[in-house]
JSON list of C-alpha atoms in Angstrom, two decimals:
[
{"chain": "A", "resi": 1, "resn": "UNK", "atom": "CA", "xyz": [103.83, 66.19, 30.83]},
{"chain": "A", "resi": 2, "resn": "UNK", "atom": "CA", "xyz": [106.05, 68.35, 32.76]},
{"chain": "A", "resi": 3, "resn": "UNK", "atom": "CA", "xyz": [108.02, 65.70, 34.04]},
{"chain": "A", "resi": 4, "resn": "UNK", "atom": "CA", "xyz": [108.88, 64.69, 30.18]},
{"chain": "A", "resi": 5, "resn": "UNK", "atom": "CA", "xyz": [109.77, 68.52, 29.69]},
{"chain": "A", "resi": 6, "resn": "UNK", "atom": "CA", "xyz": [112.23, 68.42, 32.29]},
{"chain": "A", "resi": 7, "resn": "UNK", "atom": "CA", "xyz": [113.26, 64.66, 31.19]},
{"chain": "A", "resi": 8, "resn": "UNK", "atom": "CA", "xyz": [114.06, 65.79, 27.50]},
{"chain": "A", "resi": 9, "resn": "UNK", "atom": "CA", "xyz": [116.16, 68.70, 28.35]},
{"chain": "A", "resi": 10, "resn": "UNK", "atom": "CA", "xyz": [118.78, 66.33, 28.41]},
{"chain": "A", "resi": 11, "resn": "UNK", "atom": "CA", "xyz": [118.21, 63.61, 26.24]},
{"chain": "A", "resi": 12, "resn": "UNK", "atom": "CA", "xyz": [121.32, 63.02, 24.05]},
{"chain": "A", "resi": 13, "resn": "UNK", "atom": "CA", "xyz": [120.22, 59.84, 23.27]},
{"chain": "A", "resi": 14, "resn": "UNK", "atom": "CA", "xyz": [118.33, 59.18, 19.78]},
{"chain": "A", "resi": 15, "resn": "UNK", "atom": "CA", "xyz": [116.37, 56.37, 20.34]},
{"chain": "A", "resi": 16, "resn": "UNK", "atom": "CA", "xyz": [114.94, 58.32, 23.54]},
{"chain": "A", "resi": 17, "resn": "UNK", "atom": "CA", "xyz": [114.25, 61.51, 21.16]},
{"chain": "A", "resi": 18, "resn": "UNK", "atom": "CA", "xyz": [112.49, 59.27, 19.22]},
{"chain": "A", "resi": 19, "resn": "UNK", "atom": "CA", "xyz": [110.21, 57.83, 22.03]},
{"chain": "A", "resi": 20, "resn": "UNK", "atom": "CA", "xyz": [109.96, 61.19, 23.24]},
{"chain": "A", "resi": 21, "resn": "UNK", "atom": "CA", "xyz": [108.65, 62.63, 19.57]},
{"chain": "A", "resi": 22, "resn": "UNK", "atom": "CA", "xyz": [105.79, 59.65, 19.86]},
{"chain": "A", "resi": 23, "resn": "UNK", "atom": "CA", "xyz": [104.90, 60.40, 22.68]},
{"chain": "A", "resi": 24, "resn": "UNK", "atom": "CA", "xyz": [104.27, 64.59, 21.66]},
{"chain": "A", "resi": 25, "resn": "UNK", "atom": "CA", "xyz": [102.71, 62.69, 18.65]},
{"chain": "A", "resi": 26, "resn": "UNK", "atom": "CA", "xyz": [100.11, 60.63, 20.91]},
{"chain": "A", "resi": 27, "resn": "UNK", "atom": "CA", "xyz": [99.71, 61.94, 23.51]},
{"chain": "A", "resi": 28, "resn": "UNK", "atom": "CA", "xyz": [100.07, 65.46, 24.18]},
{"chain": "A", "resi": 29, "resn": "UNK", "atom": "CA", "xyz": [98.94, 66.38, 20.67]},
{"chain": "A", "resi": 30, "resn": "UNK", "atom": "CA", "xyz": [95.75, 65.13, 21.46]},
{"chain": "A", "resi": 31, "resn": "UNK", "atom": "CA", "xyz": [95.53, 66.42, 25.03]},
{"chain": "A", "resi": 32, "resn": "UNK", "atom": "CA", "xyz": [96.48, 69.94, 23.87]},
{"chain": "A", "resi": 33, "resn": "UNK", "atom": "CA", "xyz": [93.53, 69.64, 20.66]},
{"chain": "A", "resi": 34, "resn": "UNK", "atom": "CA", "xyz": [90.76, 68.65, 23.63]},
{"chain": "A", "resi": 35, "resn": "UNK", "atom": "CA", "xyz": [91.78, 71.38, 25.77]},
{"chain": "A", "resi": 36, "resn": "UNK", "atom": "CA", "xyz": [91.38, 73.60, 22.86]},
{"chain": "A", "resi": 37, "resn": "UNK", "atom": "CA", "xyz": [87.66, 72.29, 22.13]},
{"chain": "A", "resi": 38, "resn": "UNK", "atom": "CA", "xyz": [86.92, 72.74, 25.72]},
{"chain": "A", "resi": 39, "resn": "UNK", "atom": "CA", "xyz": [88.05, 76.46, 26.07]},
{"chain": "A", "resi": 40, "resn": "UNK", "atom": "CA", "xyz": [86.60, 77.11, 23.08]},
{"chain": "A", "resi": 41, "resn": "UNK", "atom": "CA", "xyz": [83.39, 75.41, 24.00]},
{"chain": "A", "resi": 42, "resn": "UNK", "atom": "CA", "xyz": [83.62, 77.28, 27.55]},
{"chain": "A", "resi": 43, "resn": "UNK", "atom": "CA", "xyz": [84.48, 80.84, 25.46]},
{"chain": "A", "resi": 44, "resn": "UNK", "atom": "CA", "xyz": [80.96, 80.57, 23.60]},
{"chain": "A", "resi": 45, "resn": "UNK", "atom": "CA", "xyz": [78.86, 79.68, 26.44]},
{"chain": "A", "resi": 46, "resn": "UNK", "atom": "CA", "xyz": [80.49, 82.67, 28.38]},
{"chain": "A", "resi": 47, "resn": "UNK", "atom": "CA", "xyz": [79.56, 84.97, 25.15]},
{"chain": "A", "resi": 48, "resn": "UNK", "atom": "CA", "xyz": [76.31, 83.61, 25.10]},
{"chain": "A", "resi": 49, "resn": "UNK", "atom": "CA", "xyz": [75.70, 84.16, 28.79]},
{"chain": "A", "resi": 50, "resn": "UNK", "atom": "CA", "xyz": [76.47, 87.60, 28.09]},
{"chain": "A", "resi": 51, "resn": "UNK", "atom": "CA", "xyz": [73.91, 88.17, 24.93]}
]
């Protein structure tokens, strides 16, 4: 992912700001909404430890 950051700072290119808006679309969507479950999975079991 952070190579793609760096990658489409300087894309001046449409076709790759395209590809690059599929691939946010995809792929790091996704991975970003699974993190999210997982923290917030984490987050209860923490606040439940704690009851």
């Amino acid at each position: 992912m952070l190579k793609k950051k760096n990658t489409s700072v300087h894309i001046y290119n449409e076709q790759e700001v395209d590809e690059m808006i599929l691939l946010i679309r995809d792929s790091f969507i996704p991975a970003f909404v699974v993190f999210e479950k997982t923290l917030r999975s984490k987050l209860e079991e923490v606040k439940n430890d704690w009851e």
